[in-house]
Amino acid sequence: MASTNGFPRAIHDLEEEFAGLANEIPESPEKRAISLLHGIVMEMWKELRSDGLGDVGALAWPDVGELYRTAPPMEGAAVNEPLPPGTEAPDFALPDPSGETVRLRDLRGRPVVIVFYPLDWSPGCSQQLDLYQQEIDEFRHRDAELLAISVDSLYSHGAWAAVRGLTFPLLADFHPKGEVARDYSVWREDDGFSERALYVLDADGVIQYSHVTPYLHHVPDIYELLEAVDAAAGARV
Amino acid sequence: MAGPGLSRQPRRGNPPRTTTIPLTVYGRPWCGISQMIRRYLDRMGIPYDYVDLDRDPAAEARLQWLNGGRLRTPMVQVGDQMLVQPTVRDVARALQRRGVTAAR
């Protein structure tokens, strides 16, 4: 079978023809069934790649770091409005995974990004904090301190950070549960965890940017966040 | 589906040559993996097309059809291969297989 870049040409041609047929088949249970069958094929391709066939390395299973991919989704609309820009950020002192207390006011003199997220190990939170770890140099280049806060215990934070390779502090808003989230107007009383929310503080500890995602499974736009950090870095007079 | 031109490394012993492959990220602005892949490509200086599925219902419908109605984002077309919700590493390897190198 001829191939292109290791991907079988025949399959590529069939894919093209299949895609082109979509508009020619009237909506019906049969069309739905055909689409489902193709979805199965797509899933099998993905599984073949992740099983280490070809030149892709095999993952150990179970890989704890990947469990979020099959975990129950976390969804729901936001129920809070964040504190507005111009507000002095409420101070807090929370433990990091090593048990050291991180006090917000000790970080004056540089921008601070506070990330409220619902729960360790969950799908959206894993993706969101992976993104920030990938972009950690962008925060460093801006001399910004990045703090992430959830209601999980410092022990959960420690394990989760180790599994994901997270190097920025995860702070435990554990007891009294959610007290800091309440101070920042992002507490979801019915759920027992916080909104997914961002605050960017300037070097004087004043909120310059605040954002609560409209839905829990939405990860805030990283481009917008980095622009907010740039703005906060230049906000000090 | 037209894609941007990408530089490829010449094969050893052959004269230098340039060819193109399409590279398109079909994602959503609030999808964490979409953002990771876009940022990776930005940093590597690899040009790509980005289709925001929240703003392109026709593209969304086409991908829904291909996925049996269970569209997960992002989908990334690298050359003639469509990757379903790949990791950054998956994309990097797919590009590497095609000899695509960073522009910076």
mmCIF file of C-alpha atoms in Angstrom:
data_model
loop_
_atom_site.group_PDB
_atom_site.id
_atom_site.type_symbol
_atom_site.label_atom_id
_atom_site.label_comp_id
_atom_site.label_asym_id
_atom_site.label_seq_id
_atom_site.Cartn_x
_atom_site.Cartn_y
_atom_site.Cartn_z
ATOM 1 C CA MET A 1 0.000 0.000 0.000
ATOM 2 C CA ALA A 2 1.368 3.386 -0.930
ATOM 3 C CA SER A 3 1.796 5.703 1.982
ATOM 4 C CA THR A 4 2.459 9.365 2.654
ATOM 5 C CA ASN A 5 4.566 10.257 5.652
ATOM 6 C CA GLY A 6 3.747 6.932 7.232
ATOM 7 C CA PHE A 7 0.011 7.495 6.993
ATOM 8 C CA PRO A 8 -1.601 5.123 4.489
ATOM 9 C CA ARG A 9 -2.614 6.939 1.335
ATOM 10 C CA ALA A 10 -5.589 4.672 0.815
ATOM 11 C CA ILE A 11 -7.041 5.623 4.197
ATOM 12 C CA HIS A 12 -6.459 9.280 3.476
ATOM 13 C CA ASP A 13 -8.349 9.000 0.200
ATOM 14 C CA LEU A 14 -11.187 7.129 1.873
ATOM 15 C CA GLU A 15 -11.371 9.796 4.575
ATOM 16 C CA GLU A 16 -11.687 12.515 1.961
ATOM 17 C CA GLU A 17 -14.457 10.667 0.164
ATOM 18 C CA PHE A 18 -16.257 9.913 3.417
ATOM 19 C CA ALA A 19 -16.145 13.544 4.534
ATOM 20 C CA GLY A 20 -17.571 14.639 1.205
ATOM 21 C CA LEU A 21 -20.599 12.370 1.547
ATOM 22 C CA ALA A 22 -21.930 13.984 4.715
ATOM 23 C CA ASN A 23 -24.153 16.507 2.971
ATOM 24 C CA GLU A 24 -25.537 13.951 0.535
ATOM 25 C CA ILE A 25 -27.115 11.703 3.175
ATOM 26 C CA PRO A 26 -30.425 12.895 4.649
ATOM 27 C CA GLU A 27 -30.683 13.089 8.429
ATOM 28 C CA SER A 28 -31.782 9.664 9.639
ATOM 29 C CA PRO A 29 -30.910 6.927 12.120
ATOM 30 C CA GLU A 30 -28.845 5.342 9.354
ATOM 31 C CA LYS A 31 -26.784 8.507 8.916
ATOM 32 C CA ARG A 32 -26.290 8.654 12.659
ATOM 33 C CA ALA A 33 -25.147 5.019 12.705
ATOM 34 C CA ILE A 34 -22.637 5.613 9.911
ATOM 35 C CA SER A 35 -21.261 8.652 11.712
ATOM 36 C CA LEU A 36 -20.950 6.629 14.921
ATOM 37 C CA LEU A 37 -19.044 3.911 13.091
ATOM 38 C CA HIS A 38 -16.614 6.468 11.771
ATOM 39 C CA GLY A 39 -16.253 7.879 15.278
ATOM 40 C CA ILE A 40 -15.250 4.384 16.403
ATOM 41 C CA VAL A 41 -12.583 4.290 13.691
ATOM 42 C CA MET A 42 -11.230 7.651 14.853
ATOM 43 C CA GLU A 43 -11.048 6.410 18.434
ATOM 44 C CA MET A 44 -9.229 3.254 17.326
ATOM 45 C CA TRP A 45 -6.636 5.333 15.455
ATOM 46 C CA LYS A 46 -6.083 7.383 18.595
ATOM 47 C CA GLU A 47 -5.712 4.247 20.720
ATOM 48 C CA LEU A 48 -3.277 2.706 18.258
ATOM 49 C CA ARG A 49 -1.066 5.778 18.415
ATOM 50 C CA SER A 50 -1.123 6.004 22.208
ATOM 51 C CA ASP A 51 -0.399 2.276 22.576
ATOM 52 C CA GLY A 52 3.078 2.859 21.291
ATOM 53 C CA LEU A 53 2.700 1.373 17.848
ATOM 54 C CA GLY A 54 4.909 2.927 15.241
ATOM 55 C CA ASP A 55 7.406 5.317 16.718
ATOM 56 C CA VAL A 56 5.265 6.571 19.592
ATOM 57 C CA GLY A 57 6.482 5.505 23.010
ATOM 58 C CA ALA A 58 4.230 3.368 25.172
ATOM 59 C CA LEU A 59 2.734 4.811 28.329
ATOM 60 C CA ALA A 60 2.676 2.853 31.532
ATOM 61 C CA TRP A 61 -0.868 1.934 32.498
ATOM 62 C CA PRO A 62 -2.455 2.981 34.675
ATOM 63 C CA ASP A 63 -0.791 6.329 34.263
ATOM 64 C CA VAL A 64 -2.146 8.368 37.136
ATOM 65 C CA GLY A 65 -1.429 11.593 35.372
ATOM 66 C CA GLU A 66 -3.766 10.626 32.549
ATOM 67 C CA LEU A 67 -6.691 9.512 34.677
ATOM 68 C CA TYR A 68 -8.333 12.907 34.317
ATOM 69 C CA ARG A 69 -9.035 12.092 30.677
ATOM 70 C CA THR A 70 -11.628 9.531 31.668
ATOM 71 C CA ALA A 71 -12.811 11.197 34.883
ATOM 72 C CA PRO A 72 -16.367 12.523 35.176
ATOM 73 C CA PRO A 73 -16.718 15.957 33.601
ATOM 74 C CA MET A 74 -17.095 19.031 35.771
ATOM 75 C CA GLU A 75 -19.661 21.386 34.354
ATOM 76 C CA GLY A 76 -21.936 24.145 35.528
ATOM 77 C CA ALA A 77 -22.452 27.843 34.984
ATOM 78 C CA ALA A 78 -20.710 30.456 37.095
ATOM 79 C CA VAL A 79 -22.695 31.718 40.085
ATOM 80 C CA ASN A 80 -20.421 34.543 41.208
ATOM 81 C CA GLU A 81 -19.063 37.845 39.975
ATOM 82 C CA PRO A 82 -15.411 38.475 40.794
ATOM 83 C CA LEU A 83 -14.116 41.418 42.801
ATOM 84 C CA PRO A 84 -13.687 44.330 40.390
ATOM 85 C CA PRO A 85 -10.384 45.819 39.261
ATOM 86 C CA GLY A 86 -9.227 48.622 41.512
ATOM 87 C CA THR A 87 -10.003 46.648 44.665
ATOM 88 C CA GLU A 88 -7.190 45.941 47.089
ATOM 89 C CA ALA A 89 -6.698 42.187 47.079
ATOM 90 C CA PRO A 90 -7.701 40.569 50.386
ATOM 91 C CA ASP A 91 -4.659 39.260 52.198
ATOM 92 C CA PHE A 92 -4.343 35.573 53.002
ATOM 93 C CA ALA A 93 -1.883 33.094 54.424
ATOM 94 C CA LEU A 94 -2.190 29.519 53.168
ATOM 95 C CA PRO A 95 0.084 26.466 53.289
ATOM 96 C CA ASP A 96 1.870 25.131 50.228
ATOM 97 C CA PRO A 97 2.541 21.391 49.780
ATOM 98 C CA SER A 98 5.726 21.612 51.870
ATOM 99 C CA GLY A 99 3.758 23.072 54.759
ATOM 100 C CA GLU A 100 5.315 26.511 54.364
ATOM 101 C CA THR A 101 2.901 29.397 54.705
ATOM 102 C CA VAL A 102 2.589 31.702 51.734
ATOM 103 C CA ARG A 103 1.334 35.155 52.704
ATOM 104 C CA LEU A 104 0.072 37.369 49.917
ATOM 105 C CA ARG A 105 1.331 40.642 51.326
ATOM 106 C CA ASP A 106 4.885 39.264 51.373
ATOM 107 C CA LEU A 107 4.772 39.215 47.576
ATOM 108 C CA ARG A 108 4.345 42.969 47.138
ATOM 109 C CA GLY A 109 6.683 44.508 44.610
ATOM 110 C CA ARG A 110 5.825 42.311 41.631
ATOM 111 C CA PRO A 111 2.701 41.206 39.787
ATOM 112 C CA VAL A 112 0.844 38.266 41.286
ATOM 113 C CA VAL A 113 -1.480 35.907 39.404
ATOM 114 C CA ILE A 114 -3.968 34.091 41.641
ATOM 115 C CA VAL A 115 -5.627 31.087 40.054
ATOM 116 C CA PHE A 116 -8.700 29.743 41.824
ATOM 117 C CA TYR A 117 -9.586 26.302 40.499
ATOM 118 C CA PRO A 118 -12.233 23.822 41.670
ATOM 119 C CA LEU A 119 -10.390 20.605 42.515
ATOM 120 C CA ASP A 120 -7.126 18.729 42.094
ATOM 121 C CA TRP A 121 -7.211 15.737 39.719
ATOM 122 C CA SER A 122 -10.260 16.943 37.777
ATOM 123 C CA PRO A 123 -10.268 17.256 33.961
ATOM 124 C CA GLY A 124 -10.410 21.019 33.440
ATOM 125 C CA CYS A 125 -8.049 21.752 36.320
ATOM 126 C CA SER A 126 -5.465 19.297 35.007
ATOM 127 C CA GLN A 127 -5.529 20.950 31.596
ATOM 128 C CA GLN A 128 -5.479 24.462 33.035
ATOM 129 C CA LEU A 129 -2.517 23.939 35.335
ATOM 130 C CA ASP A 130 -0.649 21.941 32.679
ATOM 131 C CA LEU A 131 -1.049 24.987 30.459
ATOM 132 C CA TYR A 132 0.413 27.296 33.100
ATOM 133 C CA GLN A 133 3.318 24.927 33.687
ATOM 134 C CA GLN A 134 3.995 24.849 29.955
ATOM 135 C CA GLU A 135 3.964 28.665 29.960
ATOM 136 C CA ILE A 136 5.879 29.076 33.221
ATOM 137 C CA ASP A 137 8.688 30.978 31.492
ATOM 138 C CA GLU A 138 6.160 33.538 30.254
ATOM 139 C CA PHE A 139 5.249 34.309 33.875
ATOM 140 C CA ARG A 140 8.907 34.354 34.902
ATOM 141 C CA HIS A 141 9.855 36.717 32.101
ATOM 142 C CA ARG A 142 7.232 39.088 33.430
ATOM 143 C CA ASP A 143 8.545 38.653 36.990
ATOM 144 C CA ALA A 144 5.055 37.528 37.979
ATOM 145 C CA GLU A 145 4.348 35.232 40.923
ATOM 146 C CA LEU A 146 1.860 32.495 40.088
ATOM 147 C CA LEU A 147 -0.257 31.051 42.906
ATOM 148 C CA ALA A 148 -2.956 28.405 42.492
ATOM 149 C CA ILE A 149 -5.591 27.856 45.163
ATOM 150 C CA SER A 150 -8.200 25.160 45.748
ATOM 151 C CA VAL A 151 -9.890 23.568 48.747
ATOM 152 C CA ASP A 152 -7.817 20.391 48.498
ATOM 153 C CA SER A 153 -5.439 19.519 51.326
ATOM 154 C CA LEU A 154 -1.738 20.217 51.095
ATOM 155 C CA TYR A 155 -1.162 16.462 50.787
ATOM 156 C CA SER A 156 -3.402 16.187 47.749
ATOM 157 C CA HIS A 157 -1.701 19.257 46.304
ATOM 158 C CA GLY A 158 1.705 17.670 46.834
ATOM 159 C CA ALA A 159 0.790 14.420 45.120
ATOM 160 C CA TRP A 160 -0.993 16.129 42.262
ATOM 161 C CA ALA A 161 1.843 18.590 41.673
ATOM 162 C CA ALA A 162 4.335 15.716 41.613
ATOM 163 C CA VAL A 163 2.269 13.709 39.133
ATOM 164 C CA ARG A 164 1.770 16.688 36.819
ATOM 165 C CA GLY A 165 5.209 18.191 37.264
ATOM 166 C CA LEU A 166 3.806 21.488 38.539
ATOM 167 C CA THR A 167 6.495 23.751 39.965
ATOM 168 C CA PHE A 168 4.439 26.745 41.095
ATOM 169 C CA PRO A 169 2.762 26.788 44.531
ATOM 170 C CA LEU A 170 -0.582 25.073 45.038
ATOM 171 C CA LEU A 171 -2.124 26.540 48.176
ATOM 172 C CA ALA A 172 -4.618 24.723 50.390
ATOM 173 C CA ASP A 173 -7.763 26.734 51.162
ATOM 174 C CA PHE A 174 -8.708 23.735 53.249
ATOM 175 C CA HIS A 175 -9.638 24.968 56.724
ATOM 176 C CA PRO A 176 -11.769 26.886 57.221
ATOM 177 C CA LYS A 177 -12.794 25.396 53.922
ATOM 178 C CA GLY A 178 -12.982 27.949 51.130
ATOM 179 C CA GLU A 179 -12.433 30.970 53.366
ATOM 180 C CA VAL A 180 -10.105 32.675 50.897
ATOM 181 C CA ALA A 181 -12.381 31.827 47.973
ATOM 182 C CA ARG A 182 -15.203 33.522 49.882
ATOM 183 C CA ASP A 183 -13.044 36.606 50.454
ATOM 184 C CA TYR A 184 -12.464 36.757 46.695
ATOM 185 C CA SER A 185 -16.154 36.255 45.853
ATOM 186 C CA VAL A 186 -15.605 32.980 44.007
ATOM 187 C CA TRP A 187 -17.061 30.421 46.439
ATOM 188 C CA ARG A 188 -19.682 27.980 45.138
ATOM 189 C CA GLU A 189 -21.625 27.108 48.259
ATOM 190 C CA ASP A 190 -23.705 24.336 46.704
ATOM 191 C CA ASP A 191 -20.638 22.573 45.302
ATOM 192 C CA GLY A 192 -18.158 23.058 48.119
ATOM 193 C CA PHE A 193 -15.440 24.372 45.836
ATOM 194 C CA SER A 194 -14.547 27.577 44.050
ATOM 195 C CA GLU A 195 -15.245 28.964 40.640
ATOM 196 C CA ARG A 196 -12.523 28.743 38.052
ATOM 197 C CA ALA A 197 -11.283 32.297 38.398
ATOM 198 C CA LEU A 198 -8.263 34.497 37.819
ATOM 199 C CA TYR A 199 -7.000 37.585 39.574
ATOM 200 C CA VAL A 200 -3.995 39.595 38.440
ATOM 201 C CA LEU A 201 -2.585 41.969 41.032
ATOM 202 C CA ASP A 202 -0.131 44.755 40.457
ATOM 203 C CA ALA A 203 2.997 45.250 42.548
ATOM 204 C CA ASP A 204 0.975 47.157 45.172
ATOM 205 C CA GLY A 205 -1.487 44.323 45.684
ATOM 206 C CA VAL A 206 -4.332 45.997 43.807
ATOM 207 C CA ILE A 207 -6.523 43.889 41.527
ATOM 208 C CA GLN A 208 -5.951 44.921 37.914
ATOM 209 C CA TYR A 209 -7.770 42.056 36.221
ATOM 210 C CA SER A 210 -10.408 39.615 37.386
ATOM 211 C CA HIS A 211 -12.209 36.872 35.553
ATOM 212 C CA VAL A 212 -14.616 34.061 36.427
ATOM 213 C CA THR A 213 -15.075 31.554 33.621
ATOM 214 C CA PRO A 214 -18.707 31.373 32.467
ATOM 215 C CA TYR A 215 -18.663 27.593 32.823
ATOM 216 C CA LEU A 216 -16.568 25.423 35.113
ATOM 217 C CA HIS A 217 -15.078 23.404 32.267
ATOM 218 C CA HIS A 218 -13.831 26.510 30.469
ATOM 219 C CA VAL A 219 -10.118 27.230 30.773
ATOM 220 C CA PRO A 220 -9.425 30.983 30.622
ATOM 221 C CA ASP A 221 -7.740 32.329 27.495
ATOM 222 C CA ILE A 222 -3.973 32.292 28.086
ATOM 223 C CA TYR A 223 -3.397 35.073 25.575
ATOM 224 C CA GLU A 224 -5.747 37.352 27.493
ATOM 225 C CA LEU A 225 -4.144 36.391 30.807
ATOM 226 C CA LEU A 226 -0.625 37.226 29.638
ATOM 227 C CA GLU A 227 -1.857 40.567 28.315
ATOM 228 C CA ALA A 228 -3.373 41.231 31.744
ATOM 229 C CA VAL A 229 -0.064 40.428 33.420
ATOM 230 C CA ASP A 230 1.717 42.809 31.064
ATOM 231 C CA ALA A 231 -0.809 45.514 31.906
ATOM 232 C CA ALA A 232 -0.471 44.894 35.644
ATOM 233 C CA ALA A 233 3.311 45.050 35.384
ATOM 234 C CA GLY A 234 2.985 48.497 33.888
ATOM 235 C CA ALA A 235 0.227 49.672 36.178
ATOM 236 C CA ARG A 236 2.374 50.718 39.123
ATOM 237 C CA VAL A 237 3.056 54.442 39.347
ATOM 238 C CA MET B 1 -8.075 22.759 2.915
ATOM 239 C CA ALA B 2 -5.203 25.109 2.273
ATOM 240 C CA GLY B 3 -2.497 25.268 4.890
ATOM 241 C CA PRO B 4 0.489 27.499 5.397
ATOM 242 C CA GLY B 5 3.830 26.566 3.905
ATOM 243 C CA LEU B 6 6.188 24.890 6.320
ATOM 244 C CA SER B 7 9.902 24.399 5.994
ATOM 245 C CA ARG B 8 11.109 20.831 5.803
ATOM 246 C CA GLN B 9 14.582 19.529 6.313
ATOM 247 C CA PRO B 10 16.143 18.172 3.127
ATOM 248 C CA ARG B 11 16.886 14.473 3.026
ATOM 249 C CA ARG B 12 20.545 13.609 3.431
ATOM 250 C CA GLY B 13 22.299 13.476 0.083
ATOM 251 C CA ASN B 14 19.513 15.208 -1.764
ATOM 252 C CA PRO B 15 19.681 18.837 -2.777
ATOM 253 C CA PRO B 16 17.869 21.204 -0.403
ATOM 254 C CA ARG B 17 14.200 21.494 -1.186
ATOM 255 C CA THR B 18 11.161 23.111 0.272
ATOM 256 C CA THR B 19 7.693 21.705 0.369
ATOM 257 C CA THR B 20 4.525 22.469 2.237
ATOM 258 C CA ILE B 21 2.090 20.612 4.420
ATOM 259 C CA PRO B 22 -1.195 21.810 5.822
ATOM 260 C CA LEU B 23 -1.268 22.374 9.582
ATOM 261 C CA THR B 24 -4.597 23.346 11.076
ATOM 262 C CA VAL B 25 -5.727 23.455 14.699
ATOM 263 C CA TYR B 26 -9.473 23.065 15.122
ATOM 264 C CA GLY B 27 -10.095 24.203 18.660
ATOM 265 C CA ARG B 28 -12.003 26.383 21.036
ATOM 266 C CA PRO B 29 -10.720 29.430 22.909
ATOM 267 C CA TRP B 30 -11.678 27.914 26.279
ATOM 268 C CA CYS B 31 -10.169 24.487 25.604
ATOM 269 C CA GLY B 32 -6.979 23.973 27.596
ATOM 270 C CA ILE B 33 -5.385 21.493 25.189
ATOM 271 C CA SER B 34 -6.154 23.739 22.208
ATOM 272 C CA GLN B 35 -4.362 26.557 23.982
ATOM 273 C CA MET B 36 -1.363 24.383 24.850
ATOM 274 C CA ILE B 37 -0.916 23.308 21.239
ATOM 275 C CA ARG B 38 -1.361 26.821 19.866
ATOM 276 C CA ARG B 39 1.162 28.211 22.341
ATOM 277 C CA TYR B 40 3.608 25.431 21.473
ATOM 278 C CA LEU B 41 3.356 26.199 17.753
ATOM 279 C CA ASP B 42 3.651 29.941 18.449
ATOM 280 C CA ARG B 43 6.807 29.403 20.473
ATOM 281 C CA MET B 44 8.330 27.126 17.835
ATOM 282 C CA GLY B 45 7.574 29.656 15.127
ATOM 283 C CA ILE B 46 5.637 27.070 13.125
ATOM 284 C CA PRO B 47 2.838 28.714 11.131
ATOM 285 C CA TYR B 48 -0.610 27.165 11.305
ATOM 286 C CA ASP B 49 -4.234 27.886 10.606
ATOM 287 C CA TYR B 50 -6.537 28.131 13.585
ATOM 288 C CA VAL B 51 -10.244 27.406 13.261
ATOM 289 C CA ASP B 52 -12.343 28.506 16.239
ATOM 290 C CA LEU B 53 -15.139 25.944 16.248
ATOM 291 C CA ASP B 54 -17.290 28.217 18.427
ATOM 292 C CA ARG B 55 -17.369 30.620 15.472
ATOM 293 C CA ASP B 56 -17.400 28.184 12.548
ATOM 294 C CA PRO B 57 -20.505 25.979 12.670
ATOM 295 C CA ALA B 58 -19.790 24.456 9.253
ATOM 296 C CA ALA B 59 -16.376 23.219 10.357
ATOM 297 C CA GLU B 60 -17.863 22.011 13.621
ATOM 298 C CA ALA B 61 -20.575 20.069 11.784
ATOM 299 C CA ARG B 62 -17.981 18.435 9.525
ATOM 300 C CA LEU B 63 -15.876 17.326 12.477
ATOM 301 C CA GLN B 64 -18.968 16.135 14.344
ATOM 302 C CA TRP B 65 -19.724 13.950 11.333
ATOM 303 C CA LEU B 66 -16.226 12.490 11.332
ATOM 304 C CA ASN B 67 -16.394 11.731 15.054
ATOM 305 C CA GLY B 68 -19.791 10.141 15.308
ATOM 306 C CA GLY B 69 -21.183 13.224 17.005
ATOM 307 C CA ARG B 70 -18.687 13.067 19.846
ATOM 308 C CA LEU B 71 -16.358 15.862 18.865
ATOM 309 C CA ARG B 72 -13.501 16.440 21.279
ATOM 310 C CA THR B 73 -11.167 19.330 20.847
ATOM 311 C CA PRO B 74 -8.746 20.051 19.575
ATOM 312 C CA MET B 75 -8.442 18.201 16.323
ATOM 313 C CA VAL B 76 -5.201 18.906 14.537
ATOM 314 C CA GLN B 77 -4.576 18.237 10.879
ATOM 315 C CA VAL B 78 -0.898 17.602 10.208
ATOM 316 C CA GLY B 79 -0.376 16.948 6.547
ATOM 317 C CA ASP B 80 -2.929 14.336 5.600
ATOM 318 C CA GLN B 81 -3.362 13.031 9.137
ATOM 319 C CA MET B 82 -6.076 14.196 11.487
ATOM 320 C CA LEU B 83 -5.147 13.925 15.177
ATOM 321 C CA VAL B 84 -7.998 13.672 17.673
ATOM 322 C CA GLN B 85 -7.392 15.570 20.906
ATOM 323 C CA PRO B 86 -3.630 15.080 20.681
ATOM 324 C CA THR B 87 -1.116 16.039 23.293
ATOM 325 C CA VAL B 88 1.585 18.563 22.488
ATOM 326 C CA ARG B 89 3.943 15.615 22.231
ATOM 327 C CA ASP B 90 1.700 13.915 19.674
ATOM 328 C CA VAL B 91 1.731 17.037 17.516
ATOM 329 C CA ALA B 92 5.477 17.468 17.899
ATOM 330 C CA ARG B 93 6.056 13.894 16.777
ATOM 331 C CA ALA B 94 3.683 14.171 13.843
ATOM 332 C CA LEU B 95 5.577 17.267 12.704
ATOM 333 C CA GLN B 96 8.925 15.602 13.295
ATOM 334 C CA ARG B 97 7.918 12.641 11.144
ATOM 335 C CA ARG B 98 7.316 15.095 8.324
ATOM 336 C CA GLY B 99 10.591 16.895 8.863
ATOM 337 C CA VAL B 100 8.985 20.138 9.944
ATOM 338 C CA THR B 101 11.410 22.242 11.923
ATOM 339 C CA ALA B 102 11.041 25.305 14.050
ATOM 340 C CA ALA B 103 11.439 28.646 12.322
ATOM 341 C CA ARG B 104 13.280 30.016 15.343
#
